């Protein structure tokens, strides 16, 4: 899994035009060829499961900043994963969609092939609109699979923000909410190196995550948690430390 700092922007569309182009292309085929294509038993893509959530990106001590949508689909194809070509997340009422391809989606293999993005942006100045969203997977032959998920309205109030502070040669995770997910990414390549679920307290004391003055300059830290009642997550990062803070850290 990689953290993609290049956020995927939303596009505008008219619902009727979104899929009609494909239908028209098929209907223009010669009748005999069309019959042969319809009688073909080629494998089609499938969506087995969807994981989605809205994340708030804090602008201060409370998580009351912009929102981003995280969506991942567990997909499979009888002819192999390589036959899956595109992933769309569409909000029909708002006439909005996100398009992801092999070049832009995030892919991780945890009991199957999950594709999607952690950071789908709404139109500038807006929040993620509540309501029904369609997820469409398209293969190289143009066959589709579709599923849906719902985004609940934001119930408020603003959520608290976790943080990491340097104190007396230690890195301390401070959070009014627990547990917190601590993820460590390679700064150059974006690959996730480590991910642990932690209660507030000193990081690295149990050796479950590699944080030291030697490795931190090449790494980015992210903190996150999910509030079930609000149906919103909070993501903080990348967290980086000054030279003085790094020099003050005690060897581990």
Tab-separated table of C-alpha atoms in Angstrom:
chain	number	residue	atom	x	y	z
A	1	UNK	CA	0.000	0.000	0.000
A	2	UNK	CA	1.228	3.509	-0.792
A	3	UNK	CA	0.160	6.911	0.419
A	4	UNK	CA	-0.697	9.044	-2.586
A	5	UNK	CA	-0.029	12.729	-1.911
A	6	UNK	CA	-1.455	13.533	-5.352
A	7	UNK	CA	-5.125	13.762	-4.456
A	8	UNK	CA	-7.610	12.496	-7.023
A	9	UNK	CA	-9.908	15.313	-8.106
A	10	UNK	CA	-13.593	15.075	-8.922
A	11	UNK	CA	-15.036	15.572	-12.417
A	12	UNK	CA	-18.426	16.783	-13.599
A	13	UNK	CA	-20.662	14.677	-15.822
A	14	UNK	CA	-24.205	14.319	-17.049
A	15	UNK	CA	-25.707	11.010	-15.935
A	16	UNK	CA	-27.288	10.194	-19.288
A	17	UNK	CA	-24.020	10.665	-21.164
A	18	UNK	CA	-21.878	8.661	-18.785
A	19	UNK	CA	-22.639	5.216	-20.204
A	20	UNK	CA	-24.669	5.882	-23.361
A	21	UNK	CA	-21.507	6.206	-25.466
A	22	UNK	CA	-20.749	2.521	-24.905
A	23	UNK	CA	-24.314	1.473	-25.703
A	24	UNK	CA	-24.313	3.377	-28.971
A	25	UNK	CA	-21.044	1.802	-30.078
A	26	UNK	CA	-22.449	-1.698	-29.572
A	27	UNK	CA	-25.737	-0.939	-31.344
A	28	UNK	CA	-23.875	0.166	-34.482
A	29	UNK	CA	-22.299	-3.267	-34.982
A	30	UNK	CA	-23.524	-5.506	-37.833
A	31	UNK	CA	-26.430	-7.737	-36.644
A	32	UNK	CA	-24.518	-11.031	-37.039
A	33	UNK	CA	-21.495	-9.750	-35.141
A	34	UNK	CA	-23.747	-8.351	-32.421
A	35	UNK	CA	-25.425	-11.768	-31.986
A	36	UNK	CA	-22.029	-13.459	-31.730
A	37	UNK	CA	-20.868	-10.974	-29.112
A	38	UNK	CA	-24.022	-11.364	-27.043
A	39	UNK	CA	-23.732	-15.153	-27.130
A	40	UNK	CA	-20.120	-15.049	-25.936
A	41	UNK	CA	-19.505	-16.472	-22.445
A	42	UNK	CA	-16.456	-14.362	-21.610
A	43	UNK	CA	-15.791	-13.746	-17.934
A	44	UNK	CA	-16.919	-10.456	-16.396
A	45	UNK	CA	-15.608	-8.385	-13.476
A	46	UNK	CA	-17.120	-8.700	-10.008
A	47	UNK	CA	-17.267	-6.434	-6.960
A	48	UNK	CA	-17.253	-8.585	-3.828
A	49	UNK	CA	-17.096	-5.912	-1.139
A	50	UNK	CA	-16.729	-2.147	-0.653
A	51	UNK	CA	-15.014	-0.275	2.160
A	52	UNK	CA	-15.713	3.447	2.340
A	53	UNK	CA	-15.431	6.288	4.791
A	54	UNK	CA	-15.268	10.073	4.914
A	55	UNK	CA	-12.114	11.504	6.467
A	56	UNK	CA	-11.767	14.986	7.925
A	57	UNK	CA	-8.436	16.742	7.368
A	58	UNK	CA	-7.865	19.056	10.370
A	59	UNK	CA	-6.906	22.703	10.013
A	60	UNK	CA	-6.297	23.283	13.726
A	61	UNK	CA	-6.795	21.685	17.116
A	62	UNK	CA	-10.197	20.357	16.059
A	63	UNK	CA	-10.950	18.311	12.956
A	64	UNK	CA	-13.154	20.836	11.200
A	65	UNK	CA	-11.305	21.198	7.906
A	66	UNK	CA	-11.972	19.774	4.458
A	67	UNK	CA	-13.300	16.292	3.781
A	68	UNK	CA	-11.917	13.501	1.620
A	69	UNK	CA	-13.532	10.231	0.586
A	70	UNK	CA	-11.756	6.888	0.949
A	71	UNK	CA	-13.177	4.072	-1.199
A	72	UNK	CA	-11.780	0.601	-1.880
A	73	UNK	CA	-13.470	-2.207	-3.795
A	74	UNK	CA	-12.603	-5.886	-3.468
A	75	UNK	CA	-12.669	-7.027	-7.088
A	76	UNK	CA	-12.074	-10.184	-9.047
A	77	UNK	CA	-12.194	-11.316	-12.687
A	78	UNK	CA	-12.429	-14.813	-14.142
A	79	UNK	CA	-9.757	-13.952	-16.691
A	80	UNK	CA	-7.425	-12.502	-14.045
A	81	UNK	CA	-6.999	-9.232	-12.175
A	82	UNK	CA	-5.013	-7.742	-15.077
A	83	UNK	CA	-8.231	-7.610	-17.131
A	84	UNK	CA	-9.698	-4.934	-14.821
A	85	UNK	CA	-9.045	-1.540	-16.378
A	86	UNK	CA	-11.020	1.246	-14.680
A	87	UNK	CA	-12.829	2.072	-11.453
A	88	UNK	CA	-15.492	4.780	-11.188
A	89	UNK	CA	-17.111	6.235	-8.069
A	90	UNK	CA	-20.193	8.212	-9.116
A	91	UNK	CA	-22.676	10.412	-7.273
A	92	UNK	CA	-25.667	10.624	-9.617
A	93	UNK	CA	-27.614	13.322	-7.793
A	94	UNK	CA	-24.621	15.663	-7.778
A	95	UNK	CA	-23.574	14.659	-11.327
A	96	UNK	CA	-20.045	14.005	-10.086
A	97	UNK	CA	-17.607	11.155	-10.493
A	98	UNK	CA	-14.045	10.038	-9.883
A	99	UNK	CA	-12.212	7.875	-12.432
A	100	UNK	CA	-9.325	5.650	-11.372
A	101	UNK	CA	-7.099	3.579	-13.638
A	102	UNK	CA	-4.071	1.361	-13.068
A	103	UNK	CA	-1.918	4.472	-13.113
A	104	UNK	CA	-3.898	6.283	-10.414
A	105	UNK	CA	-5.583	3.722	-8.157
A	106	UNK	CA	-4.028	2.268	-5.016
A	107	UNK	CA	-3.860	-1.527	-5.007
A	108	UNK	CA	-3.239	-3.784	-2.050
A	109	UNK	CA	-3.656	-7.507	-1.704
A	110	UNK	CA	-5.245	-8.517	1.586
A	111	UNK	CA	-7.319	-11.658	1.029
A	112	UNK	CA	-7.959	-10.466	-2.513
A	113	UNK	CA	-7.377	-7.480	-4.779
A	114	UNK	CA	-8.517	-4.164	-3.312
A	115	UNK	CA	-8.414	-1.111	-5.576
A	116	UNK	CA	-9.391	2.480	-4.838
A	117	UNK	CA	-8.036	5.645	-3.287
A	118	UNK	CA	-7.591	7.074	0.192
A	119	UNK	CA	-8.039	10.649	-1.037
A	120	UNK	CA	-10.934	11.446	-3.341
A	121	UNK	CA	-11.569	15.194	-3.295
A	122	UNK	CA	-14.947	16.927	-3.590
A	123	UNK	CA	-15.344	20.047	-5.744
A	124	UNK	CA	-13.343	22.973	-4.403
A	125	UNK	CA	-14.897	24.583	-1.361
A	126	UNK	CA	-17.399	21.760	-0.797
A	127	UNK	CA	-17.684	18.771	1.543
A	128	UNK	CA	-18.424	15.179	0.599
A	129	UNK	CA	-22.130	15.140	-0.286
A	130	UNK	CA	-24.194	12.608	1.684
A	131	UNK	CA	-26.239	10.067	-0.212
A	132	UNK	CA	-25.854	7.085	-2.525
A	133	UNK	CA	-22.645	6.491	-4.476
A	134	UNK	CA	-22.201	3.927	-7.240
A	135	UNK	CA	-18.987	1.963	-7.707
A	136	UNK	CA	-18.419	0.711	-11.254
A	137	UNK	CA	-15.597	-1.591	-12.331
A	138	UNK	CA	-14.840	-1.865	-16.054
A	139	UNK	CA	-12.659	-4.508	-17.730
A	140	UNK	CA	-10.616	-4.303	-20.933
A	141	UNK	CA	-13.570	-5.557	-22.973
A	142	UNK	CA	-15.959	-2.915	-21.631
A	143	UNK	CA	-17.913	-5.270	-19.329
A	144	UNK	CA	-18.982	-3.718	-16.036
A	145	UNK	CA	-19.850	-4.642	-12.479
A	146	UNK	CA	-21.660	-2.252	-10.174
A	147	UNK	CA	-22.324	-1.875	-6.466
A	148	UNK	CA	-23.161	1.007	-4.134
A	149	UNK	CA	-22.490	2.541	-0.728
A	150	UNK	CA	-24.007	5.393	1.259
A	151	UNK	CA	-22.447	8.422	2.947
A	152	UNK	CA	-24.254	9.609	6.081
A	153	UNK	CA	-24.750	13.327	6.822
A	154	UNK	CA	-22.215	14.847	9.189
A	155	UNK	CA	-23.683	14.963	12.674
A	156	UNK	CA	-21.062	17.190	14.350
A	157	UNK	CA	-19.489	18.468	16.563
A	158	UNK	CA	-15.854	18.826	15.460
A	159	UNK	CA	-13.612	15.902	16.379
A	160	UNK	CA	-10.396	16.196	18.450
A	161	UNK	CA	-7.011	15.849	16.763
A	162	UNK	CA	-4.247	13.452	17.895
A	163	UNK	CA	-0.618	14.578	17.762
A	164	UNK	CA	2.958	13.452	18.408
A	165	UNK	CA	5.203	15.637	20.556
A	166	UNK	CA	8.912	15.438	21.320
A	167	UNK	CA	9.627	15.627	25.050
A	168	UNK	CA	12.702	14.674	27.069
A	169	UNK	CA	14.212	12.596	24.289
A	170	UNK	CA	11.015	10.704	23.575
A	171	UNK	CA	8.188	10.805	21.052
A	172	UNK	CA	4.820	10.875	22.815
A	173	UNK	CA	1.483	10.113	21.159
A	174	UNK	CA	-1.166	12.404	22.646
A	175	UNK	CA	-4.823	11.823	21.837
A	176	UNK	CA	-8.158	12.311	23.620
A	177	UNK	CA	-9.440	9.455	21.446
A	178	UNK	CA	-8.046	5.928	21.448
A	179	UNK	CA	-6.881	3.793	19.879
A	180	UNK	CA	-4.998	5.653	17.135
A	181	UNK	CA	-3.518	4.124	13.985
A	182	UNK	CA	0.122	5.161	13.459
A	183	UNK	CA	1.334	4.646	9.898
A	184	UNK	CA	4.926	5.201	8.769
A	185	UNK	CA	5.624	5.912	5.085
A	186	UNK	CA	8.829	6.139	3.114
A	187	UNK	CA	9.113	9.830	2.206
A	188	UNK	CA	10.780	9.246	-1.155
A	189	UNK	CA	8.724	6.380	-2.572
A	190	UNK	CA	5.473	6.680	-0.621
A	191	UNK	CA	5.424	3.013	0.440
A	192	UNK	CA	3.890	2.223	3.813
A	193	UNK	CA	6.632	0.712	5.971
A	194	UNK	CA	4.786	0.098	9.217
A	195	UNK	CA	1.279	0.360	10.637
A	196	UNK	CA	0.317	-0.176	14.271
A	197	UNK	CA	-2.706	0.507	16.453
A	198	UNK	CA	-1.604	2.325	19.603
A	199	UNK	CA	-2.966	3.762	22.803
A	200	UNK	CA	-1.647	7.221	23.788
A	201	UNK	CA	1.851	7.122	25.261
A	202	UNK	CA	5.479	6.792	24.232
A	203	UNK	CA	6.159	5.520	20.731
A	204	UNK	CA	8.869	2.945	20.163
A	205	UNK	CA	9.040	1.843	23.775
A	206	UNK	CA	7.822	-1.673	22.949
A	207	UNK	CA	9.784	-1.921	19.709
A	208	UNK	CA	6.578	-2.366	17.698
A	209	UNK	CA	7.405	0.553	15.411
A	210	UNK	CA	10.828	1.729	14.222
A	211	UNK	CA	11.170	5.403	15.072
A	212	UNK	CA	14.566	6.920	15.789
A	213	UNK	CA	16.617	9.996	14.959
A	214	UNK	CA	18.468	7.922	12.353
A	215	UNK	CA	15.429	6.886	10.302
A	216	UNK	CA	12.889	9.668	10.877
A	217	UNK	CA	14.385	12.161	8.355
A	218	UNK	CA	13.407	9.795	5.544
A	219	UNK	CA	9.955	8.953	6.870
A	220	UNK	CA	6.523	10.538	7.211
A	221	UNK	CA	4.139	9.723	10.041
A	222	UNK	CA	0.345	9.773	9.784
A	223	UNK	CA	-2.186	9.417	12.599
A	224	UNK	CA	-5.793	8.362	12.109
A	225	UNK	CA	-8.866	7.127	13.931
A	226	UNK	CA	-12.543	6.553	13.155
A	227	UNK	CA	-15.479	7.900	15.157
A	228	UNK	CA	-18.375	5.466	14.765
A	229	UNK	CA	-21.006	7.883	16.081
A	230	UNK	CA	-20.008	10.630	13.660
A	231	UNK	CA	-19.305	8.163	10.839
A	232	UNK	CA	-16.216	10.216	10.098
A	233	UNK	CA	-12.509	9.511	10.315
A	234	UNK	CA	-9.657	11.896	11.118
A	235	UNK	CA	-6.274	11.836	9.369
A	236	UNK	CA	-3.322	13.923	10.557
A	237	UNK	CA	-0.068	14.164	8.627
A	238	UNK	CA	2.491	14.027	7.318
A	239	UNK	CA	4.142	14.683	10.680
A	240	UNK	CA	7.770	15.778	10.402
A	241	UNK	CA	10.261	16.871	13.015
A	242	UNK	CA	12.844	19.639	13.223
A	243	UNK	CA	16.577	18.976	13.410
A	244	UNK	CA	16.554	20.045	17.063
A	245	UNK	CA	13.768	17.605	17.901
A	246	UNK	CA	15.555	14.760	16.103
A	247	UNK	CA	18.854	15.509	17.831
A	248	UNK	CA	17.118	15.426	21.212
A	249	UNK	CA	15.721	11.926	20.735
A	250	UNK	CA	17.309	9.267	22.915
A	251	UNK	CA	18.798	6.255	21.069
A	252	UNK	CA	16.508	3.222	20.891
